[in-house]
Structure formats: structure tokens, C-alpha cells
Amino acid sequence: MSEPIAAVVVRAAELTARGFPQRAIELLRPALAANPLHAEAWCRLAAAHLDAGQPDPALDAAKRALVLDGDHAWAQRLAALALSELGRHQEAVVAARECVRRKPGDWRCQVVLAEVLSAAPDTRREAVEVGQEAARLAPTEARAFQVLGDAALRVRDWGTAEWAYRSALRLDPADEDVRANLATVRRKRAAAPAHPSGDALTLAHAMVWPALSRLAVLLVGGGLLLLLAGMPKPTPLLGWFSGVLVVGVGAVVLQLLVRARRGVRKALFALPRHRPKVAAVTTMFGLSTLVLAGWTVALFLGATTMQPLVIAWLCALVGGSVVVLAGGR
């Protein structure tokens, strides 16, 4: 009498876990020939083929499971991994996203999506975000942190990669692959240049210049209005309007910092050292804002001079001229 297929599936899972996927395949094939409608057995066969480095039959087995009643999310995960192994990246991403759609709270679906997204340069940043979600969903699973570390390693996010690998090792100290990757991250992090990359500086420049244009409008236009309103003698009431102008400048700067990611934010602070025009504009606008803030305080204390405002406006005018003439180049 033949062995029940449920028992065969359990034995196949044990063989695969012990590193004998080919024996699991040999066990499952005849059982599925007799029970072709057993979705779990098809999934287990697909997993064994993947462990044996055979993505083509793994994809076929996963497809068979998808048309049967069973855990379709598991079948989608296996299909996504097989498609990724075959180099069919777009199809793999579609299958992995479908898996997440079916079970958004299943950390294993998030792990597979992070893995397939990491395979292409244009989706590696998203892979880090998905890996972070997997780690959030499964804080006790070393595999979730390992995949997050792998994704962060590919985008050279050394801090996230080191944290993820260290977390994975705390959960599974025996994983030598993670230990080796952690050593690689530490070595690369130590050898990484202190200055931001050219790509980060370019992205920072693309974000800074529109902000500088808005600051030019605020400081030059607002300063001119204050000059006209303050003639011939400013009053403390004018200090409220100049204070609003200073707050507006701060809001533009804060919005820029909030929008920038961590790596780009670091490049923002380094940008004036590498872009002379940005350095000149930020210096002029910074002086203008500081003088304007000081004049605002002086107005509330009873001052009646217009000279600080003139200086602030001239600084803003010089910076604004550079913004207009440079045109973001």
C-alpha cells in the first residue's frame, strides 16, 4: 500500500531542510503522479527544485499549484523566486507583488519581494524599504534581517546593512554567510570616502536650486516691500512682518531637509564645498536672514533705523542675481 501523500510531503520537507533536495524530488514525483491535485505537494516540489538549483521545473511546479485549491501566496513566492533565477525580472516582481497583495502581513512575502527587487538596479532602493517592512513584521526571524542587509548592501547603505546583519546574527549566531557579509560591510564602511558620492551631490543640487529660487523671491521681494513700508521711519509693527519673512525662510529650509533622505541630506551640507555658486548664494542668503532677524528684534526693542534692512536686502539681491544668472547649472 502506497504511503499517504501528506506523509510524503512531510518527509520531503525534512529532506530539503537537511540539504537533500534531489531526494525530496525523487520522493515527490511518484506521489504527485498518483495525487496530481495536491497543491501543497506541488509547492514542496517547487521548493525542492529551487534548492537544487533547477528554476525551470520549480516554475512549472509552482504554476501547477496556482491552479489548485491551496496556499496561493506560497505558490506565488515560489514562482517569483523561480522567475528571478531565470532572469525574468519583471515577471518575478509581478508575482512577488501579487504574493504581497494576497497576504500583506506575511513577512515571507515581503522577503521574496525584497529579494526580487534587489536583482535590478532601478528597484534596489525599494527593496530596502520592503526589507524594512519584513523585519518589522518578523522581528524574531533572522531571514528577514538578512534580506534587509543584502538589499542595503547593494545600495551601499552601510549603516542599515550593518544593523540588519548584526540583528540577524543575534537571532542566528551560526549563520556564517551573514557573518561574512557583516565583515564585508564593516570593511567597506571603513574604506568609504568621507565625502558624498557624485550622484548624491547631483541629486542634492537638483533639490537645492529650486529652494534657493524660492528664497530669492522671499528675501528680495519681501525685503523690497519692507523697505517701501518702512519709509521714512519704521515702527515696531513692521517687526511682525519682517518676523513672518524670517519664519518663511526657515520653513523653506526645513522643507528641504525633511524631503531629503539620509544620504542626500549629508550631501546637502557638503554641497557648498563642491558647488561654488551654491556656496555664494547660501552665504548671501544666510547673511541676509541673520541681519533681517537682528533688525526684527531691534524693531521690537524700539529701534528706528533702516540701515540693517538695506544691508539685508543688498545681500539678498546679490544672492538672487547669482540664482537668476546661473539658472541652476
Coordinates of C-alpha atoms in Angstrom, one line a residue:
M1 CA 0.0 0.0 0.0
S2 CA 1.4 3.4 -1.0
E3 CA 2.3 6.0 1.6
P4 CA -0.2 8.8 2.1
I5 CA 0.8 11.9 0.2
A6 CA 0.6 14.1 3.4
A7 CA 3.3 11.9 5.0
V8 CA 5.4 12.1 1.7
V9 CA 5.2 16.0 1.9
V10 CA 6.4 16.0 5.5
R11 CA 9.3 13.7 4.6
A12 CA 10.2 15.8 1.5
A13 CA 10.3 18.9 3.7
E14 CA 12.6 17.2 6.1
L15 CA 14.9 16.0 3.3
T16 CA 15.0 19.5 1.8
A17 CA 15.8 21.1 5.2
R18 CA 18.7 18.6 5.7
G19 CA 20.2 19.5 2.3
F20 CA 18.9 16.7 0.2
P21 CA 16.5 18.4 -2.2
Q22 CA 17.1 15.9 -5.0
R23 CA 16.0 13.0 -2.8
A24 CA 12.9 15.1 -1.9
I25 CA 12.2 15.5 -5.6
E26 CA 12.5 11.7 -6.2
L27 CA 10.1 11.1 -3.4
L28 CA 7.5 13.7 -4.5
R29 CA 7.4 12.9 -8.2
P30 CA 5.6 9.4 -8.0
A31 CA 3.4 10.7 -5.2
L32 CA 2.2 13.5 -7.4
A33 CA 1.7 11.2 -10.3
A34 CA -0.9 9.4 -8.1
N35 CA -2.2 12.6 -6.5
P36 CA -2.0 15.4 -9.1
L37 CA -4.4 17.7 -7.2
H38 CA -2.4 18.1 -4.1
A39 CA -1.4 21.8 -4.1
E40 CA 0.9 21.6 -1.1
A41 CA 2.9 18.7 -2.6
W42 CA 3.4 20.8 -5.8
C43 CA 4.7 23.7 -3.7
R44 CA 7.0 21.4 -1.8
L45 CA 8.3 20.1 -5.1
A46 CA 8.9 23.6 -6.4
A47 CA 10.8 24.5 -3.2
A48 CA 13.0 21.4 -3.6
H49 CA 13.7 22.2 -7.2
L50 CA 14.8 25.7 -6.2
D51 CA 17.1 24.3 -3.5
A52 CA 18.5 22.0 -6.1
G53 CA 19.2 24.9 -8.5
Q54 CA 16.6 23.9 -11.0
P55 CA 14.4 27.0 -11.6
D56 CA 12.6 25.7 -14.8
P57 CA 10.9 22.7 -13.1
A58 CA 10.4 24.8 -10.0
L59 CA 8.4 27.3 -12.0
D60 CA 6.3 24.5 -13.6
A61 CA 5.5 23.0 -10.2
A62 CA 4.6 26.4 -8.8
K63 CA 2.2 27.1 -11.8
R64 CA 0.5 23.7 -11.1
A65 CA 0.0 24.7 -7.5
L66 CA -1.5 28.1 -8.6
V67 CA -4.4 26.5 -10.4
L68 CA -5.3 24.2 -7.5
D69 CA -7.0 25.0 -4.2
G70 CA -4.3 25.8 -1.6
D71 CA -1.9 28.4 -0.4
H72 CA -1.6 30.6 -3.5
A73 CA 0.6 33.1 -1.7
W74 CA 3.2 30.3 -1.2
A75 CA 2.9 29.3 -4.8
Q76 CA 3.4 33.0 -5.9
R77 CA 6.5 33.2 -3.7
L78 CA 8.0 30.1 -5.3
A79 CA 7.1 31.3 -8.8
A80 CA 8.7 34.7 -8.1
L81 CA 11.9 33.1 -7.0
A82 CA 12.0 30.8 -10.0
L83 CA 11.4 33.6 -12.4
S84 CA 14.1 35.7 -10.7
E85 CA 16.5 32.8 -11.1
L86 CA 15.6 32.6 -14.8
G87 CA 16.4 36.3 -15.3
R88 CA 12.8 37.2 -15.9
H89 CA 12.9 40.1 -13.5
Q90 CA 9.7 42.0 -14.4
E91 CA 7.6 38.8 -14.2
A92 CA 9.2 37.9 -10.9
V93 CA 8.3 41.4 -9.5
V94 CA 4.7 41.0 -10.6
A95 CA 4.5 37.5 -9.0
A96 CA 6.1 38.8 -5.8
R97 CA 3.7 41.9 -5.6
E98 CA 0.8 39.6 -6.1
C99 CA 2.0 37.5 -3.2
V100 CA 2.2 40.6 -1.0
R101 CA -1.3 41.6 -2.2
R102 CA -2.7 38.3 -1.2
K103 CA -1.0 38.3 2.2
P104 CA 0.3 41.8 3.1
G105 CA 1.0 40.7 6.7
D106 CA 3.1 37.7 5.8
W107 CA 6.8 38.5 6.3
R108 CA 7.8 35.8 3.9
C109 CA 6.0 37.5 1.0
Q110 CA 7.8 40.8 1.9
V111 CA 11.1 38.9 1.9
V112 CA 10.6 37.4 -1.5
L113 CA 9.6 40.8 -2.9
A114 CA 12.7 42.4 -1.4
E115 CA 14.8 39.6 -3.0
V116 CA 13.5 40.0 -6.5
L117 CA 13.6 43.9 -6.3
S118 CA 17.2 43.7 -5.3
A119 CA 18.0 41.9 -8.6
A120 CA 17.7 45.1 -10.7
P121 CA 19.5 48.4 -10.0
D122 CA 16.4 50.6 -10.6
T123 CA 14.4 48.8 -7.9
R124 CA 17.1 48.3 -5.2
R125 CA 16.0 51.3 -3.2
E126 CA 12.5 50.0 -2.9
A127 CA 14.0 46.6 -1.9
V128 CA 15.4 48.2 1.2
E129 CA 12.1 49.7 2.1
V130 CA 10.4 46.3 1.6
G131 CA 13.1 44.6 3.6
Q132 CA 12.5 47.0 6.5
E133 CA 8.8 46.1 6.4
A134 CA 9.7 42.4 6.5
A135 CA 11.9 43.0 9.5
R136 CA 9.1 45.0 11.2
L137 CA 6.7 42.1 10.6
A138 CA 9.1 39.4 11.8
P139 CA 11.4 40.8 14.5
T140 CA 12.4 37.3 15.6
E141 CA 13.2 35.9 12.1
A142 CA 16.9 36.1 11.1
R143 CA 16.0 35.7 7.4
A144 CA 14.1 38.9 7.3
F145 CA 17.1 40.9 8.7
Q146 CA 19.4 39.0 6.3
V147 CA 17.4 40.0 3.3
L148 CA 17.3 43.6 4.5
G149 CA 21.1 43.6 5.0
D150 CA 21.6 42.2 1.5
A151 CA 19.4 44.9 -0.1
A152 CA 21.1 47.7 1.9
L153 CA 24.5 46.3 0.9
R154 CA 23.6 46.6 -2.8
V155 CA 22.8 50.2 -2.5
R156 CA 25.8 50.9 -0.2
D157 CA 23.7 51.9 2.7
W158 CA 26.4 50.7 5.1
G159 CA 24.6 51.8 8.3
T160 CA 21.4 49.9 7.6
A161 CA 23.3 46.9 6.3
E162 CA 25.4 46.6 9.4
W163 CA 22.4 47.0 11.7
A164 CA 20.5 44.3 9.8
Y165 CA 23.3 41.8 9.7
R166 CA 24.0 42.3 13.4
S167 CA 20.3 41.8 14.2
A168 CA 20.3 38.6 12.1
L169 CA 23.4 37.3 13.9
R170 CA 21.8 37.9 17.3
L171 CA 18.9 35.7 16.2
D172 CA 21.1 33.1 14.4
P173 CA 24.7 33.2 15.6
A174 CA 25.7 30.2 13.5
D175 CA 25.0 31.8 10.1
E176 CA 28.4 32.1 8.5
D177 CA 27.1 33.8 5.4
V178 CA 25.7 36.7 7.4
R179 CA 28.9 36.9 9.4
A180 CA 30.9 37.2 6.2
N181 CA 28.6 39.8 4.8
L182 CA 28.8 41.8 8.1
A183 CA 32.6 41.7 7.8
T184 CA 32.4 43.0 4.2
V185 CA 30.1 45.8 5.2
R186 CA 32.4 46.9 8.0
R187 CA 35.4 46.8 5.7
K188 CA 33.7 48.8 3.0
R189 CA 32.2 51.3 5.5
A190 CA 35.7 51.9 6.9
A191 CA 37.1 52.4 3.4
A192 CA 34.2 54.6 2.2
P193 CA 35.2 58.2 1.4
A194 CA 34.1 60.8 3.9
H195 CA 32.7 63.0 1.2
P196 CA 29.4 62.2 -0.6
S197 CA 29.3 60.5 -3.9
G198 CA 28.9 62.4 -7.2
D199 CA 25.4 61.0 -7.6
A200 CA 24.4 62.2 -4.2
L201 CA 25.8 65.7 -4.8
T202 CA 24.0 65.9 -8.2
L203 CA 20.7 64.9 -6.5
A204 CA 21.3 67.4 -3.7
H205 CA 22.0 70.2 -6.2
A206 CA 18.8 69.4 -8.0
M207 CA 16.9 69.7 -4.8
V208 CA 18.7 72.8 -3.5
W209 CA 18.4 75.1 -6.5
P210 CA 14.5 75.3 -6.6
A211 CA 14.7 76.0 -2.8
L212 CA 17.2 78.8 -3.4
S213 CA 14.9 80.3 -6.1
R214 CA 12.1 80.4 -3.6
L215 CA 14.4 82.0 -1.1
A216 CA 15.4 84.6 -3.6
V217 CA 11.8 85.6 -4.2
L218 CA 11.1 85.7 -0.5
L219 CA 14.2 87.7 0.5
V220 CA 14.4 90.1 -2.4
G221 CA 10.7 90.7 -2.9
G222 CA 9.9 90.7 0.8
G223 CA 12.8 93.0 1.6
L224 CA 11.8 95.4 -1.0
L225 CA 8.2 95.6 0.4
L226 CA 9.7 96.1 3.9
L227 CA 11.8 99.0 2.5
L228 CA 8.8 100.7 1.0
A229 CA 6.6 100.1 4.1
G230 CA 9.3 101.4 6.4
M231 CA 9.9 104.7 4.8
P232 CA 10.6 107.2 6.2
K233 CA 10.7 105.7 9.7
P234 CA 10.0 102.0 10.7
T235 CA 7.7 101.2 13.6
P236 CA 7.6 98.1 15.9
L237 CA 4.5 97.0 13.9
L238 CA 6.8 96.4 10.9
G239 CA 8.7 93.9 13.0
W240 CA 5.8 91.5 12.8
F241 CA 6.0 91.5 9.0
S242 CA 9.8 91.0 9.0
G243 CA 9.4 88.2 11.5
V244 CA 7.0 86.4 9.2
L245 CA 9.6 86.8 6.4
V246 CA 12.3 85.2 8.6
V247 CA 9.9 82.3 9.5
G248 CA 9.1 81.8 5.8
V249 CA 12.8 81.4 5.1
G250 CA 13.1 78.9 7.9
A251 CA 10.1 76.9 6.5
V252 CA 11.7 76.6 3.1
V253 CA 15.0 75.3 4.6
L254 CA 13.1 72.9 6.9
Q255 CA 11.0 71.5 4.0
L256 CA 14.2 70.9 2.0
L257 CA 15.8 68.9 4.9
V258 CA 12.6 66.9 5.5
R259 CA 12.3 65.9 1.8
A260 CA 15.9 64.8 1.6
R261 CA 16.8 61.2 2.5
R262 CA 19.7 60.5 4.9
G263 CA 22.4 60.1 2.3
V264 CA 21.2 63.1 0.3
R265 CA 20.8 65.2 3.5
K266 CA 24.5 64.7 4.2
A267 CA 25.3 65.8 0.7
L268 CA 23.2 68.9 1.2
F269 CA 25.6 70.1 3.9
A270 CA 28.6 69.2 1.8
L271 CA 27.3 70.8 -1.4
P272 CA 28.7 74.3 -0.8
R273 CA 32.2 72.9 -0.7
H274 CA 31.7 71.3 -4.1
R275 CA 29.5 73.9 -5.9
P276 CA 30.9 77.5 -5.6
K277 CA 27.7 79.1 -6.9
V278 CA 25.7 77.3 -4.2
A279 CA 28.2 78.5 -1.6
A280 CA 28.0 82.1 -2.7
V281 CA 24.2 82.1 -2.8
T282 CA 23.8 80.4 0.6
T283 CA 26.3 82.8 2.1
M284 CA 24.5 85.8 0.9
F285 CA 21.0 84.5 1.8
G286 CA 22.3 83.4 5.2
L287 CA 23.8 86.9 5.9
S288 CA 20.6 88.5 4.7
T289 CA 18.4 86.3 7.0
L290 CA 20.7 86.9 10.0
V291 CA 20.7 90.7 9.6
L292 CA 16.9 90.7 9.0
A293 CA 16.3 88.6 12.1
G294 CA 18.5 91.0 14.1
W295 CA 16.7 94.0 12.7
T296 CA 13.4 92.5 13.6
V297 CA 14.4 92.1 17.2
A298 CA 15.8 95.7 17.2
L299 CA 12.4 97.0 16.0
F300 CA 10.6 95.4 18.9
L301 CA 13.1 97.0 21.2
G302 CA 12.4 100.4 19.8
A303 CA 15.0 100.9 17.1
T304 CA 14.1 103.2 14.2
T305 CA 17.0 102.6 11.8
M306 CA 16.6 101.3 8.3
Q307 CA 20.3 100.6 7.6
P308 CA 20.2 96.9 8.7
L309 CA 17.3 96.2 6.3
V310 CA 19.2 97.9 3.4
I311 CA 22.2 95.6 4.1
A312 CA 20.0 92.5 4.3
W313 CA 18.2 93.4 1.1
L314 CA 21.5 94.1 -0.8
C315 CA 22.8 90.7 0.4
A316 CA 19.6 89.0 -0.8
L317 CA 19.9 90.9 -4.1
V318 CA 23.4 89.7 -4.8
G319 CA 22.4 86.1 -4.0
G320 CA 19.3 86.3 -6.1
S321 CA 21.3 87.7 -9.0
V322 CA 23.5 84.6 -8.9
V323 CA 20.4 82.4 -8.8
V324 CA 18.9 84.1 -11.9
L325 CA 22.2 84.2 -13.9
A326 CA 23.3 80.7 -13.1
G327 CA 19.9 79.2 -13.8
G328 CA 20.6 76.0 -11.8
R329 CA 23.6 75.0 -13.8

